[in-house]
mmCIF file of C-alpha atoms in Angstrom:
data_model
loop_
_atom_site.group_PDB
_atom_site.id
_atom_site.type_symbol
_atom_site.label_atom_id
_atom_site.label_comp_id
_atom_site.label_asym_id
_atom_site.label_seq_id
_atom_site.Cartn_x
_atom_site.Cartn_y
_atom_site.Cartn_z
ATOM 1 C CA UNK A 1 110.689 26.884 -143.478
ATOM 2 C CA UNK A 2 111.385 23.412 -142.214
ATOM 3 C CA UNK A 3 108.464 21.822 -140.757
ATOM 4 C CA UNK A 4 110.569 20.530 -137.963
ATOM 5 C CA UNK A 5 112.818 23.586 -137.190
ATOM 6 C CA UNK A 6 109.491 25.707 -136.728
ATOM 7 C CA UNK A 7 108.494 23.548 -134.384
ATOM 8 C CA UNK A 8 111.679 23.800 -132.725
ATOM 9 C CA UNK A 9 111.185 27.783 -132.160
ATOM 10 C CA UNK A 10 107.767 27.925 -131.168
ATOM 11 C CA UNK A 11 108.913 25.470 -128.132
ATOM 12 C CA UNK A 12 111.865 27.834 -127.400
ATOM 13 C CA UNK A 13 109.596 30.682 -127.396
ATOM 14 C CA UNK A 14 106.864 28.590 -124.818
ATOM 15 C CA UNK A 15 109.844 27.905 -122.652
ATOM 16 C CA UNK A 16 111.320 31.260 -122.413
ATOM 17 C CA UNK A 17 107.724 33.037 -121.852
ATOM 18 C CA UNK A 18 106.198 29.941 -120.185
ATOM 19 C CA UNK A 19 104.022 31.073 -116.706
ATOM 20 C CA UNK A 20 102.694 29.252 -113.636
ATOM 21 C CA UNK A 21 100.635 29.783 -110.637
ATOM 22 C CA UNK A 22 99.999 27.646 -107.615
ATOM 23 C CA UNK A 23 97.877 28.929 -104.487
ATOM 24 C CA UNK A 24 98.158 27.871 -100.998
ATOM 25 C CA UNK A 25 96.057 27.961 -97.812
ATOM 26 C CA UNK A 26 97.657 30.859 -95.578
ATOM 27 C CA UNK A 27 96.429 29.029 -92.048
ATOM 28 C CA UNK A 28 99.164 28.478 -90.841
ATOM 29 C CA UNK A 29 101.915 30.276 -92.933
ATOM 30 C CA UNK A 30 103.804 33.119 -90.798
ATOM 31 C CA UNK A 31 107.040 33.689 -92.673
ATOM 32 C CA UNK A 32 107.472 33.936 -96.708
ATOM 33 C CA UNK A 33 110.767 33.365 -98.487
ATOM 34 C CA UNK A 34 111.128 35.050 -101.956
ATOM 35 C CA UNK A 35 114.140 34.741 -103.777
ATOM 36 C CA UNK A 36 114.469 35.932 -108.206
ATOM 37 C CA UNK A 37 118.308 36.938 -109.332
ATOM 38 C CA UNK A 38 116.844 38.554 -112.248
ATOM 39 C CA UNK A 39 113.779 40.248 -113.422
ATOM 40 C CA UNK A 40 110.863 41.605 -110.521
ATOM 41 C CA UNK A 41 109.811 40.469 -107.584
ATOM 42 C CA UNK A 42 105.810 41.797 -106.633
ATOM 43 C CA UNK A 43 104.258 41.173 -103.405
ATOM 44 C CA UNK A 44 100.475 42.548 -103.169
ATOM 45 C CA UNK A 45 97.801 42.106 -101.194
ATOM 46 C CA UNK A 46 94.048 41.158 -101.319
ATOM 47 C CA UNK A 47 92.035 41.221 -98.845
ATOM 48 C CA UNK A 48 88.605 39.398 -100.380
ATOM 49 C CA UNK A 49 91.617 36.522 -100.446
ATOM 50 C CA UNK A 50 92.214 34.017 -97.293
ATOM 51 C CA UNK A 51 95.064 31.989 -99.825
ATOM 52 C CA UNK A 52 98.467 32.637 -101.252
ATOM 53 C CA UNK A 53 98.722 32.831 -104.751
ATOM 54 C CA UNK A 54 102.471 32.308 -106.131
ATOM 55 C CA UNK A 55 102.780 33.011 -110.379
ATOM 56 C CA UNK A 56 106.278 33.156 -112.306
ATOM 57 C CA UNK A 57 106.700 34.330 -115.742
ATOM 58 C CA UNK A 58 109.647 32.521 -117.303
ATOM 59 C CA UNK A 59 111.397 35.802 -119.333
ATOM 60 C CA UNK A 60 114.197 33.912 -119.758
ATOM 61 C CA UNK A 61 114.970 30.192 -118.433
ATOM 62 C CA UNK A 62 117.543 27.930 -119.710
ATOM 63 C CA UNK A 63 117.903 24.904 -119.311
ATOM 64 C CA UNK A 64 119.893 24.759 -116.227
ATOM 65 C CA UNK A 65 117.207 27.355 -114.432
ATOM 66 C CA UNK A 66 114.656 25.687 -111.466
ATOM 67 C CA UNK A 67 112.046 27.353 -109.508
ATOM 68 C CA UNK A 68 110.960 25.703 -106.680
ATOM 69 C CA UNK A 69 107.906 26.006 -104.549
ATOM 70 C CA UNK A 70 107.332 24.663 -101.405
ATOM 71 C CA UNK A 71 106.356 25.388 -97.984
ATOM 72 C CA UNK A 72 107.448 23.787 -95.065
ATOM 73 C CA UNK A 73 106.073 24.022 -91.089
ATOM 74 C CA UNK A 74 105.367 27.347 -91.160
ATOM 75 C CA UNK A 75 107.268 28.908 -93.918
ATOM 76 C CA UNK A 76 106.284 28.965 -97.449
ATOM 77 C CA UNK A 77 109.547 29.272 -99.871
ATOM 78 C CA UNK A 78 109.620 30.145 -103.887
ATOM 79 C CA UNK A 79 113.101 30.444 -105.348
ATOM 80 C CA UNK A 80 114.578 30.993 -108.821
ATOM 81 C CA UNK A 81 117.630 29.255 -108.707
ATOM 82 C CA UNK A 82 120.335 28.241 -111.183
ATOM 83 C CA UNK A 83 122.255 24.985 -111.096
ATOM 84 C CA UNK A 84 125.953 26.551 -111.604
ATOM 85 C CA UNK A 85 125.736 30.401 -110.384
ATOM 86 C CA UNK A 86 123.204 32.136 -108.497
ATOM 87 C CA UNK A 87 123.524 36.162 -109.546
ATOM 88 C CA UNK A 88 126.283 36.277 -112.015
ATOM 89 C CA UNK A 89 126.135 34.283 -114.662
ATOM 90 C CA UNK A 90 122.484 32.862 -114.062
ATOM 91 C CA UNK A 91 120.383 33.457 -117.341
ATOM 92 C CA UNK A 92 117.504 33.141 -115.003
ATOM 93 C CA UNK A 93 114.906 36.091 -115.735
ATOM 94 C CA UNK A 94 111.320 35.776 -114.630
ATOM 95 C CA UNK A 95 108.734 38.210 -112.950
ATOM 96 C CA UNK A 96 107.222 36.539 -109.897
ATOM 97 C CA UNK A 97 104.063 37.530 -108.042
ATOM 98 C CA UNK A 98 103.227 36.549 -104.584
ATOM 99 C CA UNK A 99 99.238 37.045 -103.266
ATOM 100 C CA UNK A 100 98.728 37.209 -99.986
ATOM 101 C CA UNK A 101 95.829 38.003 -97.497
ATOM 102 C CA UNK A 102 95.787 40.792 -95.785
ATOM 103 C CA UNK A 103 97.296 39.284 -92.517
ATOM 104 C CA UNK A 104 100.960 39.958 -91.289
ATOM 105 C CA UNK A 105 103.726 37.496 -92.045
ATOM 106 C CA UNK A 106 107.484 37.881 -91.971
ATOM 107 C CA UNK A 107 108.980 38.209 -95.484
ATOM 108 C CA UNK A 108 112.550 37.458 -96.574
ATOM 109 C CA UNK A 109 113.230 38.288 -99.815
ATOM 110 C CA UNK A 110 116.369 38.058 -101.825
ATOM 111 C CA UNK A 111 117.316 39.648 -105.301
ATOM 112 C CA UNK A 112 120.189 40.370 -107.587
ATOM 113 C CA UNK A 113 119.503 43.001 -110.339
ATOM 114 C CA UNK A 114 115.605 42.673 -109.848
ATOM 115 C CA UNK A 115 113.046 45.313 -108.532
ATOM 116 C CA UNK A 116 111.068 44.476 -105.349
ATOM 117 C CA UNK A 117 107.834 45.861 -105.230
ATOM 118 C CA UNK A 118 105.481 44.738 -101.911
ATOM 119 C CA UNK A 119 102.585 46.824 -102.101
ATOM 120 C CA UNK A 120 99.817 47.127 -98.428
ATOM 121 C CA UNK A 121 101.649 44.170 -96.896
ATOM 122 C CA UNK A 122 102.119 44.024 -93.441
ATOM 123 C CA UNK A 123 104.245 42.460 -90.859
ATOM 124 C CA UNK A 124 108.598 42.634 -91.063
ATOM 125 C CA UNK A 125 110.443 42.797 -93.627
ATOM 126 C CA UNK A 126 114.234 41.099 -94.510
ATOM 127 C CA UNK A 127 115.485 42.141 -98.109
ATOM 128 C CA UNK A 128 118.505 42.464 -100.030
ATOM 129 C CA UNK A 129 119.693 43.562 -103.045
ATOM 130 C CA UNK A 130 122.431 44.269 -105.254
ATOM 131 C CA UNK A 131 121.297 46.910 -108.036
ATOM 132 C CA UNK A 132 117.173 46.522 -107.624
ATOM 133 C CA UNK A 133 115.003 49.215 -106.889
ATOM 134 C CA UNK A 134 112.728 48.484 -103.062
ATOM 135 C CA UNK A 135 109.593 50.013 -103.022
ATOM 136 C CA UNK A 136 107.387 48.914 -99.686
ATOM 137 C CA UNK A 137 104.483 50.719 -98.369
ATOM 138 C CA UNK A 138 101.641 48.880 -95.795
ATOM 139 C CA UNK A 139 99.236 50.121 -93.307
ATOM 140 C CA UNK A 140 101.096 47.586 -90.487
ATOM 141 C CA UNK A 141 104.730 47.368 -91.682
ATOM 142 C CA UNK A 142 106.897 46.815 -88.543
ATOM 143 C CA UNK A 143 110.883 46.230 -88.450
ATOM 144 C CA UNK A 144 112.219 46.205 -91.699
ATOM 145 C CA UNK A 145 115.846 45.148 -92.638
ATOM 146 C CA UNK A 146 117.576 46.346 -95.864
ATOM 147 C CA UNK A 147 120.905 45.904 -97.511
ATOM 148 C CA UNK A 148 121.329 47.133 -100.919
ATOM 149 C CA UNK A 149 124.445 48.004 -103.377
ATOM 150 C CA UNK A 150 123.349 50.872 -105.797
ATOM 151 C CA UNK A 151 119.987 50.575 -105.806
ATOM 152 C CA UNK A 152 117.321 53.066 -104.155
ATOM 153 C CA UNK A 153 114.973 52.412 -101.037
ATOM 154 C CA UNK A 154 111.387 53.869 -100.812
ATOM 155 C CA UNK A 155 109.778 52.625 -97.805
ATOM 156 C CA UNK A 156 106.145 54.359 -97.035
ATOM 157 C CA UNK A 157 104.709 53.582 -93.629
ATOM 158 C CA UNK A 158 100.612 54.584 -94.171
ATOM 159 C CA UNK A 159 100.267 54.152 -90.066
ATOM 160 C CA UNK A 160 103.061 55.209 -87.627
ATOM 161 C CA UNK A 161 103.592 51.841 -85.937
ATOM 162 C CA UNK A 162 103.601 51.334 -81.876
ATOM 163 C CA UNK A 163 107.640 50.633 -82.076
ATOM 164 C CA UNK A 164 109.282 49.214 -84.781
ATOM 165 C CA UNK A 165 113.140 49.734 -85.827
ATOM 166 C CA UNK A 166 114.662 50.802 -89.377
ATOM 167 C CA UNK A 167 117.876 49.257 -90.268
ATOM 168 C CA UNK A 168 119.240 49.944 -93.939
ATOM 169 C CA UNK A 169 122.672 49.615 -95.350
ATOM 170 C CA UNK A 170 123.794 50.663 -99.305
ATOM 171 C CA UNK A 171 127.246 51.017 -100.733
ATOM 172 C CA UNK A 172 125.297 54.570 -102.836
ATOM 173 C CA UNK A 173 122.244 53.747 -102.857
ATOM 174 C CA UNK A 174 119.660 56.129 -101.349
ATOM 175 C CA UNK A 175 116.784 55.647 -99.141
ATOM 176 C CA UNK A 176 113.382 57.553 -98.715
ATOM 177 C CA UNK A 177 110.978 57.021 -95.838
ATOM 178 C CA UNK A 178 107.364 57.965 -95.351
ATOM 179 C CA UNK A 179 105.746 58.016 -92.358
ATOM 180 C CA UNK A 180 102.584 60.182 -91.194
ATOM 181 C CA UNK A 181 103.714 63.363 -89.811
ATOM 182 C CA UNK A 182 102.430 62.557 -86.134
ATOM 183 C CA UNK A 183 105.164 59.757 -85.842
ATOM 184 C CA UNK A 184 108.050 60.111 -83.451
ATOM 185 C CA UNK A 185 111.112 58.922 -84.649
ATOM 186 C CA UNK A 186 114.908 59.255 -83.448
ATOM 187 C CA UNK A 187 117.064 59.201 -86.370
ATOM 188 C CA UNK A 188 121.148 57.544 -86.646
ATOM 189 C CA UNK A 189 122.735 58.168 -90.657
ATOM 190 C CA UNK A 190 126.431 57.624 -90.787
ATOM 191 C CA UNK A 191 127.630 58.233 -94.562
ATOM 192 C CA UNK A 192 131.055 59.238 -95.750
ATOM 193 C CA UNK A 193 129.147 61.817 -98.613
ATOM 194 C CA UNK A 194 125.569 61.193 -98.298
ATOM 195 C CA UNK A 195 123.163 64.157 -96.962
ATOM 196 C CA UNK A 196 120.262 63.514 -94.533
ATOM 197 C CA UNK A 197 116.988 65.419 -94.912
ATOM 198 C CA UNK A 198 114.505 64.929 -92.211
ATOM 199 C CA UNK A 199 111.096 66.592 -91.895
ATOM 200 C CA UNK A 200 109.951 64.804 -89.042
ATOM 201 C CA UNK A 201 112.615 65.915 -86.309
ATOM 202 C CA UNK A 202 113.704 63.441 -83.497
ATOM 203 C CA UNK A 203 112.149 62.459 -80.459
ATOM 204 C CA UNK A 204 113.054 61.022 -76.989
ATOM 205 C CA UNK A 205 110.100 59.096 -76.550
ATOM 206 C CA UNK A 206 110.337 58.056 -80.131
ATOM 207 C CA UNK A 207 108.354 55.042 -81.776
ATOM 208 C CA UNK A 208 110.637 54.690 -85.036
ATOM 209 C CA UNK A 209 114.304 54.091 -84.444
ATOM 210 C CA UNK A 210 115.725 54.584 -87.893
ATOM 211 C CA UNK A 211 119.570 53.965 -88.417
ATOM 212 C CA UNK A 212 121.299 54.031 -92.027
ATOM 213 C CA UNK A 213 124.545 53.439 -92.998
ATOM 214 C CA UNK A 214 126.257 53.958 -96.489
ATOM 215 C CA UNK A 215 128.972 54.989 -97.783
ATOM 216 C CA UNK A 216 127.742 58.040 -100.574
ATOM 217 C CA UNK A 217 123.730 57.239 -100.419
ATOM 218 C CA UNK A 218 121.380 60.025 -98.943
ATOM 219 C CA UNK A 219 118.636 59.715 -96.212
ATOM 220 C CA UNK A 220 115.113 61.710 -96.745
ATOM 221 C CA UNK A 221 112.712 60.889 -94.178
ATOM 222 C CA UNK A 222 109.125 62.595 -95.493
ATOM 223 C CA UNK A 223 106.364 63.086 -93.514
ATOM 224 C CA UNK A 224 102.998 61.958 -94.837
ATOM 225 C CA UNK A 225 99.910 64.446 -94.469
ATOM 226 C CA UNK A 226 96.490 63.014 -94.296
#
């Protein structure tokens, strides 16, 4: 094989697998801003941690992909982007991985096809989706926001919160919710063809308002037994 070919693969391979992490100090840092197109989206927590720890793992990145990283006042910002079309015809795939402390922020986070995954965070939540599976569970998790397309909702809520609201819109996607079974709730689902299944009951002196809308996705509310 040509000496100078091979070396033109191997540096195609480096750039399409190519990773990189950058930490910062989470004084100070109240709201995060995720945004990946493509690929997975992971937000953890650790709490031996007092910094943020962003990493990205190019899949796929052309030429014409950028992630940037920043963070600005308050607000620290990571975004796949691509330089002609954000969701459609971005060759843009990459699994990103945000760290934080176990202390509550407010999250808005973006994808296309992705999964989000945000595992023990706390604090409220802003997502959207097109076709990406949400999966959120935290000890503190208080207002969350949702809008998805087709893809599926799990939100787990270890600790009924003091009040916090539940607003989720799909086109058929459908949404599952956790919370411990001494949690009031009160309960709105307006679907054209999807069911609602709640263990819980309703409340008038209710600490969860949860309202769904969709056009064919189903509501299960599940009640958590510890």
């Amino acid at each position: 094989m040509n000496y100078y070919f091979l070396v033109f693969l191997l540096s195609l391979s480096f750039n399409s697998f190519a990773s990189e992490t950058k930490e910062f100090q989470a004084e100070g840092i109240k709201k995060i801003e995720i945004t990946n197109p493509k690929g997975e989206i992971i937000i953890s927590s650790n709490k031996n941690s007092k910094k943020i720890i962003v990493s990205i793992e190019k899949v796929q990145f052309d030429k014409e992909c950028k992630f940037n990283l920043s963070s600005k006042l308050d607000t620290m910002m990571a975004k796949v982007e691509h330089e002609n079309s954000f969701f459609d015809k971005a060759n843009c795939v990459a699994i990103l991985k945000v760290e934080v402390p176990a202390k509550s922020f407010d999250y808005d986070v973006t994808s296309g096809s992705g999964t989000i995954k945000m595992n023990d965070v706390d604090g409220k939540i802003d997502f959207k989706t097109a076709t990406g599976v949400v999966e959120i569970s935290g000890e503190s998790l208080k207002n969350i926001e949702g809008k998805t397309a087709t893809g599926n909702m799990r939100l787990t809520f270890n600790r009924c919160p003091t009040r916090a609201d539940i607003n989720l819109a799909s086109a058929t996607g459908d949404a599952e919710i956790n919370l411990p079974i001494q949690c009031k709730i009160r309960v709105s689902h307006k679907s054209a063809t999807g069911s609602l299944f709640n263990e819980l009951g309703e409340s008038e002196e209710y600490q969860v308002m949860i309202s769904s809308k969709s056009a064919g996705g189903n509501l299960k509310i599940k009640k958590i037994i510890k």
